[in-house]
Coordinates of C-alpha atoms and ligand atoms in Angstrom, one line a residue:
Chain A
X21 CA 241.3 -105.6 -18.5
X22 CA 237.7 -104.7 -19.6
X23 CA 236.9 -104.4 -24.0
X24 CA 234.4 -102.4 -25.1
X25 CA 232.9 -104.2 -28.7
X26 CA 230.7 -101.2 -30.3
X27 CA 228.4 -103.0 -32.6
X28 CA 225.4 -101.9 -35.3
X29 CA 222.2 -103.6 -36.6
X30 CA 222.0 -102.9 -40.2
X31 CA 220.3 -104.3 -43.1
X32 CA 221.9 -107.5 -43.7
X33 CA 224.9 -107.7 -46.2
X34 CA 222.7 -110.1 -48.8
X35 CA 219.8 -108.1 -49.3
X36 CA 219.6 -105.6 -52.7
X37 CA 217.9 -102.6 -51.0
X38 CA 215.1 -100.4 -52.1
X39 CA 214.9 -97.2 -52.1
X40 CA 211.6 -95.6 -50.9
X41 CA 209.2 -94.1 -54.2
X42 CA 208.3 -90.6 -51.5
X43 CA 212.5 -90.6 -51.4
X44 CA 212.7 -90.3 -47.8
X45 CA 214.8 -93.5 -47.3
X46 CA 215.2 -96.5 -48.0
X47 CA 212.4 -99.6 -47.6
X48 CA 213.7 -101.3 -44.3
X49 CA 210.1 -103.2 -44.1
X50 CA 210.6 -106.7 -43.5
X51 CA 214.4 -106.7 -44.5
X52 CA 217.0 -108.9 -42.9
X53 CA 218.8 -107.3 -40.2
X54 CA 222.3 -108.8 -39.2
X55 CA 225.3 -107.4 -37.4
X56 CA 227.2 -105.5 -38.9
X57 CA 229.9 -107.5 -40.2
X58 CA 232.4 -105.1 -39.4
X59 CA 231.1 -105.3 -35.9
X60 CA 231.1 -109.3 -36.1
X61 CA 234.8 -109.1 -36.8
X62 CA 234.9 -106.6 -33.6
X63 CA 233.5 -109.2 -31.1
X64 CA 235.4 -112.1 -32.5
X65 CA 238.7 -110.4 -32.3
X66 CA 237.9 -109.2 -28.2
X67 CA 237.0 -112.9 -27.8
X68 CA 240.1 -113.7 -28.9
X69 CA 241.5 -111.4 -26.9
X70 CA 239.6 -113.3 -23.8
X71 CA 240.7 -116.8 -24.7
X72 CA 244.5 -115.7 -24.9
X73 CA 243.6 -114.4 -21.4
X74 CA 244.4 -110.6 -22.5
X75 CA 241.3 -109.6 -21.6
X76 CA 238.8 -110.6 -18.6
X77 CA 235.7 -108.7 -19.5
X78 CA 233.9 -108.1 -22.7
X79 CA 230.6 -105.6 -23.3
X80 CA 228.6 -105.5 -26.0
X81 CA 227.5 -102.1 -26.4
X82 CA 225.1 -100.8 -29.8
X83 CA 223.2 -97.6 -30.0
X84 CA 220.0 -97.9 -31.5
X85 CA 216.1 -99.1 -31.6
X86 CA 214.1 -101.5 -29.6
X87 CA 215.1 -104.9 -31.6
X88 CA 219.0 -104.0 -31.3
X89 CA 218.4 -106.1 -28.3
X90 CA 218.6 -109.4 -30.7
X91 CA 222.2 -107.8 -31.9
X92 CA 223.0 -107.6 -28.6
X93 CA 222.2 -111.1 -28.0
X94 CA 224.3 -112.7 -30.9
X95 CA 226.9 -110.5 -29.6
X96 CA 226.6 -112.6 -26.2
X97 CA 226.4 -115.9 -27.7
X98 CA 229.4 -115.5 -29.6
X99 CA 231.4 -115.0 -26.3
X100 CA 230.6 -111.4 -25.1
X101 CA 229.9 -111.6 -21.1
X102 CA 226.9 -108.8 -20.9
X103 CA 225.4 -105.8 -23.4
X104 CA 224.0 -102.3 -22.8
X105 CA 221.6 -100.9 -25.3
X106 CA 220.6 -97.6 -25.4
X107 CA 217.7 -97.1 -27.1
X108 CA 217.1 -94.6 -29.8
X109 CA 213.6 -95.6 -31.0
X110 CA 213.0 -94.7 -34.4
X111 CA 215.1 -92.0 -34.6
X112 CA 218.3 -92.0 -37.1
X113 CA 221.6 -92.0 -35.4
X114 CA 224.3 -90.1 -36.7
X115 CA 228.3 -91.1 -36.0
X116 CA 228.7 -88.2 -33.7
X117 CA 225.8 -88.4 -31.1
X118 CA 227.2 -92.9 -31.2
X119 CA 230.3 -91.6 -30.3
X120 CA 229.2 -89.1 -27.9
X121 CA 227.6 -92.2 -26.3
X122 CA 229.8 -94.3 -26.1
X123 CA 232.5 -92.1 -25.3
X124 CA 230.5 -91.4 -22.0
X125 CA 229.9 -95.3 -21.6
X126 CA 233.8 -95.6 -21.9
X127 CA 234.4 -93.0 -19.1
X128 CA 231.7 -95.1 -17.1
X129 CA 233.3 -98.8 -17.9
X130 CA 236.8 -97.7 -17.9
X131 CA 237.7 -100.3 -20.5
X132 CA 241.5 -100.4 -22.2
X133 CA 240.6 -101.4 -25.3
X134 CA 237.3 -100.1 -27.4
X135 CA 237.5 -102.4 -30.4
X136 CA 234.5 -101.0 -33.3
X137 CA 233.9 -101.8 -37.0
X138 CA 235.4 -99.7 -39.6
X139 CA 232.2 -98.9 -41.3
X140 CA 229.0 -99.5 -40.9
X141 CA 227.3 -101.0 -44.1
X142 CA 223.9 -99.2 -44.0
X143 CA 225.9 -95.4 -44.2
X144 CA 228.7 -96.1 -45.2
X145 CA 230.1 -93.9 -43.1
X146 CA 233.5 -95.0 -41.1
X147 CA 234.0 -92.3 -38.7
X148 CA 232.7 -93.4 -35.5
X149 CA 235.2 -95.2 -33.9
X150 CA 237.4 -92.0 -35.2
X151 CA 235.6 -89.6 -33.4
X152 CA 235.1 -91.7 -30.0
X153 CA 239.6 -91.8 -30.1
X154 CA 238.9 -87.4 -30.3
X155 CA 236.0 -87.4 -27.6
X156 CA 237.9 -89.2 -25.2
X157 CA 241.3 -88.4 -26.2
X158 CA 242.4 -91.9 -27.2
X159 CA 244.9 -93.1 -30.0
X160 CA 243.3 -95.1 -32.8
X161 CA 244.4 -98.3 -34.7
X162 CA 241.5 -98.2 -37.6
X163 CA 241.1 -100.9 -40.9
X164 CA 242.7 -103.4 -38.3
X165 CA 243.9 -106.7 -39.7
X166 CA 246.3 -107.2 -36.9
X167 CA 246.0 -106.9 -33.4
X168 CA 248.6 -107.0 -30.5
X169 CA 248.4 -106.5 -26.7
X170 CA 251.3 -106.5 -24.7
X171 CA 251.7 -104.7 -21.3
X172 CA 250.4 -101.0 -21.3
X173 CA 250.6 -101.1 -25.1
X174 CA 248.5 -102.2 -28.5
X175 CA 250.3 -103.3 -31.9
X176 CA 248.0 -102.4 -34.9
X177 CA 248.4 -103.9 -38.9
X178 CA 246.5 -101.2 -40.8
X179 CA 245.5 -101.7 -44.4
X180 CA 246.4 -98.8 -45.5
X181 CA 246.9 -98.0 -49.1
X182 CA 249.3 -99.5 -50.7
X183 CA 250.1 -102.2 -48.1
X184 CA 250.3 -102.4 -44.4
X185 CA 251.1 -100.3 -42.2
X186 CA 252.1 -101.1 -38.4
X187 CA 251.4 -98.9 -35.0
X188 CA 252.2 -98.6 -31.8
X189 CA 249.4 -96.9 -29.0
X190 CA 249.3 -96.7 -25.4
X191 CA 246.4 -97.6 -24.0
X192 CA 243.2 -97.5 -23.6
X193 CA 243.2 -97.0 -27.8
X194 CA 240.2 -97.7 -30.1
X195 CA 240.6 -99.9 -32.6
X196 CA 237.8 -100.7 -35.9
X197 CA 238.4 -103.7 -37.9
X198 CA 238.9 -104.6 -41.4
X199 CA 237.8 -107.9 -43.1
X200 CA 240.9 -109.7 -43.2
X201 CA 241.3 -109.2 -39.2
X202 CA 240.1 -112.6 -38.1
X203 CA 237.0 -115.1 -39.1
X204 CA 234.0 -114.7 -36.6
X205 CA 232.9 -117.6 -35.9
X206 CA 229.3 -119.2 -35.1
X207 CA 227.9 -118.8 -31.8
X208 CA 227.0 -122.5 -30.8
X209 CA 223.3 -123.9 -29.7
X210 CA 224.6 -124.0 -26.1
X211 CA 225.8 -120.6 -25.9
X212 CA 222.9 -119.1 -27.5
X213 CA 220.9 -120.7 -24.7
X214 CA 223.5 -119.7 -22.7
X215 CA 223.4 -116.2 -23.9
X216 CA 219.8 -115.5 -22.9
X217 CA 220.5 -115.4 -19.5
X218 CA 223.3 -112.7 -20.0
X219 CA 222.4 -109.3 -18.6
X220 CA 221.7 -106.4 -21.0
X221 CA 221.0 -102.9 -19.8
X222 CA 219.0 -100.4 -21.1
X223 CA 219.7 -97.1 -21.2
X224 CA 218.3 -94.0 -23.3
X225 CA 220.9 -90.8 -24.6
X226 CA 219.4 -89.4 -22.2
X227 CA 220.7 -90.9 -19.9
X228 CA 224.4 -89.7 -20.7
X229 CA 223.1 -86.3 -21.8
X230 CA 222.9 -86.6 -25.3
X231 CA 221.5 -85.2 -27.7
X232 CA 220.9 -87.6 -30.4
X233 CA 219.0 -85.6 -33.0
X234 CA 220.9 -85.3 -36.1
X235 CA 222.8 -82.5 -37.2
X236 CA 222.7 -83.2 -41.3
X237 CA 219.2 -83.0 -42.9
X238 CA 218.6 -85.7 -45.1
X239 CA 216.4 -84.0 -48.2
X240 CA 216.1 -86.9 -50.4
X241 CA 217.1 -90.7 -51.1
X242 CA 216.8 -91.5 -54.6
X243 CA 218.2 -94.4 -56.9
X244 CA 221.6 -94.5 -58.7
X245 CA 221.7 -94.0 -61.9
X246 CA 221.4 -96.9 -63.8
X247 CA 223.9 -98.5 -66.2
X248 CA 222.3 -100.0 -69.2
X249 CA 224.4 -103.6 -69.9
X250 CA 223.6 -106.6 -70.7
X251 CA 225.4 -106.8 -74.1
X252 CA 227.5 -110.0 -74.5
X253 CA 230.7 -110.4 -77.5
X254 CA 230.9 -114.2 -78.8
X255 CA 234.3 -114.0 -78.8
X256 CA 237.7 -112.5 -77.8
X257 CA 238.6 -110.8 -81.4
X258 CA 235.0 -109.5 -81.2
X259 CA 235.9 -108.0 -77.7
X260 CA 238.9 -106.5 -79.0
X261 CA 237.4 -104.9 -82.0
X262 CA 234.3 -103.2 -80.0
X263 CA 236.9 -102.3 -77.4
X264 CA 239.1 -100.5 -80.5
X265 CA 236.2 -99.3 -82.9
X266 CA 233.2 -98.7 -80.7
X267 CA 233.8 -97.9 -77.2
X268 CA 237.1 -96.5 -78.8
X269 CA 238.6 -97.5 -75.1
X270 CA 241.9 -98.9 -76.2
Chain B
X16 CA 233.5 -69.3 -47.8
X17 CA 237.3 -69.9 -46.9
X18 CA 238.1 -73.7 -47.7
X19 CA 240.9 -75.4 -46.4
X20 CA 242.4 -78.9 -48.6
X21 CA 244.3 -81.2 -47.0
X22 CA 246.5 -83.0 -49.6
X23 CA 247.2 -86.4 -50.0
X24 CA 250.2 -87.6 -50.4
X25 CA 253.0 -89.9 -50.0
X26 CA 255.8 -87.9 -49.1
X27 CA 257.1 -87.9 -52.2
X28 CA 254.3 -87.3 -55.0
X29 CA 251.5 -85.6 -54.8
X30 CA 248.5 -87.9 -55.3
X31 CA 246.1 -87.1 -58.1
X32 CA 243.3 -87.1 -55.5
X33 CA 244.0 -83.8 -54.1
X34 CA 243.5 -81.8 -57.4
X35 CA 240.1 -84.0 -57.9
X36 CA 239.0 -82.8 -54.5
X37 CA 240.3 -79.6 -55.3
X38 CA 237.3 -78.9 -57.7
X39 CA 234.7 -80.1 -55.3
X40 CA 236.8 -77.1 -53.1
X41 CA 236.4 -74.4 -55.7
X42 CA 232.4 -75.3 -55.8
X43 CA 231.9 -74.2 -52.4
X44 CA 233.1 -71.1 -53.4
X45 CA 235.5 -70.1 -51.1
X46 CA 239.0 -68.5 -51.2
X47 CA 240.9 -72.5 -50.9
X48 CA 244.2 -73.1 -49.3
X49 CA 245.7 -76.2 -49.2
X50 CA 247.7 -78.2 -46.5
X51 CA 250.9 -80.5 -47.7
X52 CA 251.7 -81.9 -43.9
X53 CA 254.3 -84.6 -44.0
X54 CA 258.2 -84.9 -43.6
X55 CA 260.9 -83.6 -46.6
X56 CA 257.6 -82.9 -48.8
X57 CA 259.0 -79.3 -50.4
X58 CA 258.3 -81.2 -53.5
X59 CA 254.9 -82.2 -52.9
X60 CA 254.4 -78.4 -51.9
X61 CA 255.6 -77.1 -55.3
X62 CA 253.1 -79.4 -57.0
X63 CA 250.0 -78.3 -55.1
X64 CA 250.4 -75.1 -55.7
X65 CA 250.0 -75.4 -59.3
X66 CA 247.2 -76.7 -58.9
X67 CA 244.7 -74.3 -60.4
X68 CA 241.7 -71.7 -57.6
X69 CA 244.9 -73.1 -54.9
X70 CA 245.3 -69.5 -53.0
X71 CA 247.9 -70.7 -50.9
X72 CA 249.7 -73.9 -49.6
X73 CA 250.4 -74.3 -46.3
X74 CA 253.4 -76.5 -45.3
X75 CA 253.8 -78.2 -42.4
X76 CA 257.2 -80.0 -43.0
X77 CA 258.1 -81.8 -39.9
X78 CA 258.8 -85.7 -38.8
X79 CA 255.8 -86.2 -37.0
X80 CA 253.8 -86.1 -40.2
X81 CA 256.2 -88.5 -42.2
X82 CA 253.7 -90.9 -41.3
X83 CA 250.0 -88.7 -41.6
X84 CA 248.9 -90.2 -38.0
X85 CA 245.7 -89.6 -37.1
X86 CA 246.1 -88.1 -34.0
X87 CA 248.9 -85.4 -34.9
X88 CA 246.9 -84.9 -38.4
X89 CA 244.2 -83.9 -36.5
X90 CA 245.6 -82.2 -34.2
X91 CA 247.5 -79.9 -36.6
X92 CA 244.5 -79.6 -39.2
X93 CA 241.8 -78.6 -36.0
X94 CA 245.4 -75.3 -34.4
X95 CA 244.0 -73.9 -38.5
X96 CA 240.9 -74.6 -38.7
X97 CA 239.4 -71.3 -36.9
X98 CA 240.0 -69.7 -40.4
X99 CA 238.2 -72.2 -42.3
X100 CA 234.3 -72.5 -42.9
X101 CA 234.7 -75.6 -45.1
X102 CA 237.4 -78.5 -44.4
X103 CA 237.7 -81.2 -47.4
X104 CA 240.2 -84.1 -47.9
X105 CA 239.9 -87.1 -50.3
X106 CA 238.5 -89.9 -48.9
X107 CA 241.4 -92.0 -49.0
X108 CA 243.0 -94.5 -45.9
X109 CA 245.0 -91.3 -44.6
X110 CA 242.0 -89.1 -45.1
X111 CA 239.3 -91.4 -43.7
X112 CA 241.9 -91.9 -40.4
X113 CA 242.1 -88.0 -39.5
X114 CA 239.1 -86.5 -41.0
X115 CA 236.2 -87.5 -38.4
X116 CA 238.3 -86.8 -35.4
X117 CA 238.5 -83.3 -37.1
X118 CA 234.7 -83.3 -37.3
X119 CA 234.1 -84.7 -33.8
X120 CA 236.5 -82.0 -31.7
X121 CA 234.3 -79.5 -33.9
X122 CA 231.0 -81.1 -32.9
X123 CA 229.8 -81.0 -36.2
X124 CA 228.7 -84.4 -38.6
X125 CA 231.2 -84.9 -41.2
X126 CA 230.1 -85.9 -44.6
X127 CA 231.6 -88.9 -45.9
X128 CA 232.4 -89.5 -49.7
X129 CA 230.3 -86.7 -51.7
X130 CA 230.3 -87.5 -55.1
X131 CA 228.6 -84.0 -56.1
X132 CA 228.0 -80.3 -54.4
X133 CA 224.7 -79.6 -54.9
X134 CA 224.9 -76.0 -52.9
X135 CA 227.5 -74.8 -51.0
X136 CA 225.7 -76.3 -48.0
X137 CA 224.2 -79.9 -49.9
X138 CA 225.9 -83.0 -51.2
X139 CA 225.1 -85.7 -52.0
X140 CA 226.8 -89.4 -51.2
X141 CA 226.4 -92.9 -51.4
X142 CA 225.0 -95.1 -49.0
X143 CA 224.1 -98.7 -48.9
X144 CA 227.0 -100.1 -51.1
X145 CA 226.0 -97.1 -54.0
X146 CA 222.5 -98.5 -53.9
X147 CA 220.6 -95.4 -52.5
X148 CA 222.4 -91.7 -52.9
X149 CA 221.9 -89.4 -50.4
X150 CA 221.4 -85.9 -50.3
X151 CA 222.3 -83.8 -47.0
X152 CA 222.0 -80.1 -46.1
X153 CA 224.6 -78.9 -43.7
X154 CA 222.4 -76.9 -40.7
X155 CA 224.0 -73.3 -41.3
X156 CA 226.6 -72.0 -39.6
X157 CA 228.4 -74.8 -38.9
X158 CA 231.6 -75.9 -40.7
X159 CA 231.4 -78.3 -42.8
X160 CA 233.9 -81.8 -42.3
X161 CA 234.0 -83.6 -45.7
X162 CA 235.6 -86.1 -47.2
X163 CA 235.6 -86.2 -51.2
X164 CA 235.3 -89.5 -53.5
X165 CA 238.1 -88.3 -56.0
X166 CA 236.5 -90.2 -58.8
X167 CA 233.8 -88.3 -58.7
X168 CA 235.1 -84.9 -59.8
X169 CA 237.3 -83.9 -62.6
X170 CA 240.6 -83.3 -61.9
X171 CA 241.7 -79.0 -61.4
X172 CA 244.0 -77.8 -64.3
X173 CA 247.6 -77.7 -63.1
X174 CA 248.4 -74.3 -64.7
X175 CA 248.9 -72.3 -60.9
X176 CA 250.7 -70.1 -59.1
X177 CA 250.1 -70.2 -54.9
X178 CA 252.4 -69.0 -52.8
X179 CA 253.8 -71.5 -50.1
X180 CA 253.7 -70.5 -46.7
X181 CA 255.5 -72.3 -43.7
X182 CA 253.8 -73.3 -40.6
X183 CA 255.0 -74.9 -37.9
X184 CA 254.2 -78.3 -36.7
X185 CA 251.1 -78.7 -34.1
X186 CA 251.7 -80.4 -30.1
X187 CA 250.5 -84.0 -31.4
X188 CA 249.3 -86.1 -28.2
X189 CA 252.5 -88.3 -28.5
X190 CA 250.1 -91.4 -27.9
X191 CA 250.9 -93.0 -30.8
X192 CA 254.3 -93.8 -33.0
X193 CA 255.0 -95.3 -36.2
X194 CA 256.4 -98.8 -35.6
X195 CA 256.7 -100.3 -39.9
X196 CA 254.9 -100.2 -43.0
X197 CA 255.2 -103.0 -45.8
X198 CA 254.2 -101.5 -49.2
X199 CA 253.3 -103.7 -52.3
X200 CA 256.0 -102.8 -54.9
X201 CA 255.0 -102.4 -57.9
X202 CA 255.6 -100.6 -61.8
X203 CA 252.0 -100.5 -62.3
X204 CA 250.1 -97.2 -62.6
X205 CA 248.3 -97.0 -59.1
X206 CA 245.1 -98.5 -59.0
X207 CA 242.8 -95.3 -57.9
X208 CA 243.8 -93.5 -61.0
X209 CA 244.5 -96.0 -63.6
X210 CA 243.0 -95.5 -67.2
X211 CA 242.3 -99.1 -67.4
X212 CA 242.0 -101.5 -64.3
X213 CA 242.0 -105.7 -65.2
X214 CA 240.8 -107.5 -61.6
X215 CA 240.8 -111.1 -61.0
X216 CA 238.4 -112.9 -58.5
X217 CA 238.0 -116.6 -56.5
X218 CA 237.5 -117.4 -60.0
X219 CA 241.3 -117.2 -60.8
X220 CA 242.3 -119.8 -58.2
X221 CA 245.6 -119.0 -57.1
X222 CA 247.9 -115.9 -57.1
X223 CA 250.1 -117.4 -60.1
X224 CA 247.3 -117.3 -62.4
X225 CA 246.9 -113.4 -61.6
X226 CA 250.5 -113.3 -63.8
X227 CA 247.6 -114.2 -66.7
X228 CA 246.0 -111.4 -66.5
X229 CA 249.5 -108.9 -65.6
X230 CA 250.3 -109.5 -69.0
X231 CA 246.6 -108.4 -70.0
X232 CA 247.5 -105.2 -68.2
X233 CA 251.0 -104.6 -69.2
X234 CA 249.7 -104.4 -72.3
X235 CA 247.0 -102.1 -71.8
X236 CA 249.1 -100.5 -69.4
X237 CA 246.3 -101.0 -66.2
X238 CA 246.5 -101.6 -62.9
X239 CA 245.8 -105.0 -61.8
X240 CA 243.0 -105.3 -59.1
X241 CA 240.9 -107.8 -57.4
X242 CA 238.1 -109.0 -55.6
X243 CA 237.4 -109.3 -51.6
X244 CA 237.5 -113.5 -52.2
X245 CA 240.7 -112.9 -54.0
X246 CA 242.3 -110.8 -51.3
X247 CA 241.2 -113.5 -48.8
X248 CA 242.3 -116.2 -50.3
X249 CA 245.7 -114.8 -50.3
X250 CA 246.0 -114.5 -53.9
X251 CA 246.7 -110.5 -53.7
X252 CA 247.7 -107.7 -51.2
X253 CA 244.8 -106.3 -49.7
X254 CA 245.3 -102.6 -51.3
X255 CA 244.1 -104.7 -54.9
X256 CA 240.4 -105.1 -53.0
X257 CA 237.8 -102.6 -55.6
X258 CA 234.6 -102.1 -53.9
X259 CA 232.7 -101.1 -51.3
X260 CA 234.6 -101.5 -48.4
X261 CA 237.9 -101.6 -50.5
X262 CA 239.3 -98.8 -53.3
X263 CA 237.1 -97.2 -55.2
X264 CA 237.4 -96.8 -59.1
X265 CA 236.4 -95.4 -61.8
X266 CA 239.0 -95.9 -64.9
X267 CA 238.1 -96.2 -68.6
X268 CA 237.8 -99.8 -69.1
X269 CA 237.9 -102.2 -65.9
X270 CA 238.0 -105.5 -67.0
X271 CA 236.5 -108.2 -64.1
X272 CA 237.8 -112.0 -64.5
X273 CA 236.3 -114.8 -62.5
X274 CA 234.6 -112.1 -60.8
X275 CA 231.0 -112.9 -60.2
X276 CA 229.6 -109.0 -59.3
X277 CA 228.2 -109.0 -55.7
X278 CA 227.0 -105.7 -54.9
X279 CA 229.8 -104.9 -52.6
X280 CA 231.8 -105.2 -55.7
X281 CA 230.2 -103.4 -58.1
X282 CA 230.2 -100.8 -55.3
X283 CA 233.9 -99.7 -56.2
X284 CA 233.7 -100.3 -60.4
X285 CA 230.0 -99.4 -61.7
X286 CA 231.1 -95.7 -62.7
X287 CA 233.6 -96.9 -65.0
X288 CA 232.9 -95.5 -68.4
X289 CA 233.8 -99.2 -69.9
X290 CA 233.1 -102.1 -68.3
X291 CA 233.9 -106.0 -69.9
X292 CA 233.3 -109.1 -68.0
X293 CA 234.9 -112.5 -68.6
X294 CA 233.2 -115.4 -66.5
X295 CA 232.2 -118.9 -67.4
X296 CA 228.6 -118.4 -65.6
X297 CA 226.4 -116.6 -67.6
X298 CA 224.1 -115.4 -64.9
X299 CA 226.8 -114.2 -63.2
X300 CA 225.7 -110.4 -62.2
X301 CA 228.3 -108.6 -63.2
X302 CA 227.2 -109.2 -66.7
X303 CA 223.9 -107.2 -66.1
X304 CA 226.9 -103.5 -65.5
X305 CA 229.0 -105.0 -68.4
X306 CA 228.9 -103.2 -71.9
X307 CA 230.9 -106.2 -73.3
X308 CA 230.4 -109.7 -71.8
X309 CA 231.6 -112.8 -72.9
X310 CA 231.0 -115.7 -71.3
X311 CA 233.9 -117.8 -71.6
X312 CA 236.6 -120.2 -69.7
X313 CA 239.2 -117.4 -68.6
X314 CA 241.8 -119.9 -68.5
X315 CA 241.3 -119.9 -72.6
X316 CA 239.6 -116.5 -72.6
X317 CA 242.3 -114.1 -71.2
X318 CA 245.7 -116.1 -73.3
X319 CA 243.6 -115.6 -76.3
X320 CA 242.8 -111.8 -75.4
X321 CA 246.4 -111.4 -74.7
X322 CA 247.6 -112.9 -78.3
X323 CA 244.5 -110.9 -79.7
X324 CA 246.4 -107.5 -78.3
X325 CA 249.7 -108.5 -79.1
X326 CA 249.1 -109.0 -82.7
X327 CA 247.2 -105.8 -82.7
X328 CA 250.2 -104.2 -81.6
X329 CA 249.6 -103.7 -78.2
Ligands
FAD404 C1 231.0 -106.4 -45.1 C2 231.4 -106.7 -46.4 C3 232.2 -106.1 -47.3 C4 232.6 -106.8 -48.2 N1 233.3 -105.6 -49.2 C5 233.8 -106.4 -50.5 C6 234.5 -105.4 -51.5 O1 234.8 -103.9 -50.8 N2 234.7 -105.6 -52.7 C7 234.2 -107.1 -52.8 O2 235.0 -107.4 -54.6 N3 234.3 -107.9 -52.3 C8 233.8 -107.2 -51.5 N4 232.7 -108.3 -50.0 C9 232.9 -109.4 -50.8 C10 231.5 -109.8 -51.6 O3 230.3 -110.0 -51.1 C11 231.4 -111.2 -52.4 O4 231.8 -112.2 -51.8 C12 232.6 -110.6 -53.3 O5 232.9 -109.5 -54.1 C13 232.8 -112.1 -54.0 O6 233.8 -111.9 -54.9 P1 234.7 -113.0 -56.0 O7 233.1 -112.5 -57.0 O8 235.7 -112.7 -56.7 O9 233.9 -114.6 -56.0 P2 232.9 -115.3 -56.3 O10 231.8 -114.3 -56.1 O11 232.8 -116.4 -55.9 O12 233.0 -115.8 -58.0 C14 233.4 -116.2 -58.7 C15 233.1 -115.8 -60.0 O13 234.1 -116.4 -60.9 C16 233.6 -117.1 -61.8 N5 234.8 -118.3 -62.2 C17 235.4 -119.3 -62.0 N6 236.1 -120.2 -62.4 C18 236.1 -119.5 -63.6 C19 236.5 -119.8 -64.9 N7 237.5 -120.8 -64.9 N8 236.5 -118.9 -66.1 C20 235.9 -118.3 -65.8 N9 235.0 -117.3 -64.5 C21 235.6 -118.4 -63.8 C22 232.2 -118.1 -61.0 O14 231.3 -118.1 -62.5 C23 232.1 -116.7 -60.0 O15 231.0 -115.9 -61.2 C24 232.2 -107.8 -48.8 C25 231.4 -108.3 -48.1 C26 231.0 -108.5 -46.8 C27 230.5 -108.6 -46.2

């Protein structure tokens, strides 16, 4: 069976971002960009399913600017078979737009499973997988920490409030990854070289009849309130005294 | 503006997050109905009816809602959606699971994890692990589909007397089924709503060592939390994780022990009223947000803290 993995190019998780002075957004000039960590976990999961013989082909799909090619190359170097880039230029795209594009691609490609990250660490929306599931009319296993495919079912163990929940989904289905699903591999040098020869199809939202214009109007992006920390205490006794008499929280 | 608020519960009790999300719902300015969907949830509906500001409680009591499967929840909410201009739910793992399906079916953008209602069509939400705040406006005439970060809102009072109306189940697609759940049992308060939280990180070195924290937690009637590193290492279960991609907490007192203070961790706790950090590395970033920092070896400081609290009668 075929698997689609959706990946997003985001600001690297180690970068401390800066809000632009004019409050129009976040300063992305010369900032290190990487594959969204949850999507790396998604790519890894697809590769493991292929290694187990469950999956025959992995298609890595991304919606984003031209540079997203690099992110797709990373997925190909990890082990995905081919890529599709839906180029949205400098336009910011919302999860609903991405879900509509992925839905059109899923209809054309006919995968049994689409794996996405549970959330992108830039917009922190946590929406795309669920939206895609609804648009396709498929079941979903979100926040997955274990995925077992057997016949026409997938058993997905999910990280929920209070612990773990396991659901059984009739394929085709959507899975979104959580941190504990696996530890993604690094691409080896030979695989990075090989990935250069794998194909990446380039498309635009219009090819799928999707209007990529955002629905929400961003009025401003501002700095969060700053905490005034940094005070040290010398001993546990002083700490307890301060919590009691100064802060009054115990 | 007619508002539908979907209650968070575990079939036994209503979560505080619901009355907190109610405050956001009321700020939208309409009559607010609360939907309680679950199995054997009459008592949950009774609690929901007490939330001040509720016009009525819609009760969908059916086995298919017992585990809040997203496919079934979305089908039910969509059936009700026609009458409402806004649909809200707390940004819990459950709400995050079904709500985007509702938004997609209604062909609207969802607004995730709002921390303020600035106007009936304008909301603020954190992005980049809370390192930036984004203010967004919904185009006029479209439904608002929103998840609410409960820690950002005060709970509505519980002196209401809304009527409860029983409604039928919607037809779910039948493509998913519940298999089992493994829930961690704890006598301690729930992390999300606790007044005091004591969290441990990689510095704890093992799951056994978390007992040191549990002793302190019990003295302060606190919940126990953890960093991702502590969860990944298997010291504690996944639902202990505080952070950008775990639980968001904002207790009166947050005590971080052996946690370095990565931005992803700070995202989950930096709105706490008072933060204490115990770390042996005086350069650890956690100290920059801590009101009281103690540079010390935790294996010495935590037992000492336990003793000192005991001495003071906690
Ligand atoms: C996509 C993504 C999502 C993430 N989401 C989250 C999240 O939701 N929550 C989260 O917490 N992290 C998250 N992380 C991980 C985060 O980046 C950090 O790796 C993690 O928070 C580190 O945990 P830690 O502070 O326990 O470990 P470390 O950074 O290793 O810190 C351990 C600390 O313990 C101190 N220490 C060690 N021994 C002692 C001792 N004996 N006495 C006193 N102090 C001691 C050390 O000085 C050090 O400061 C995420 C990362 C990614 C990529």
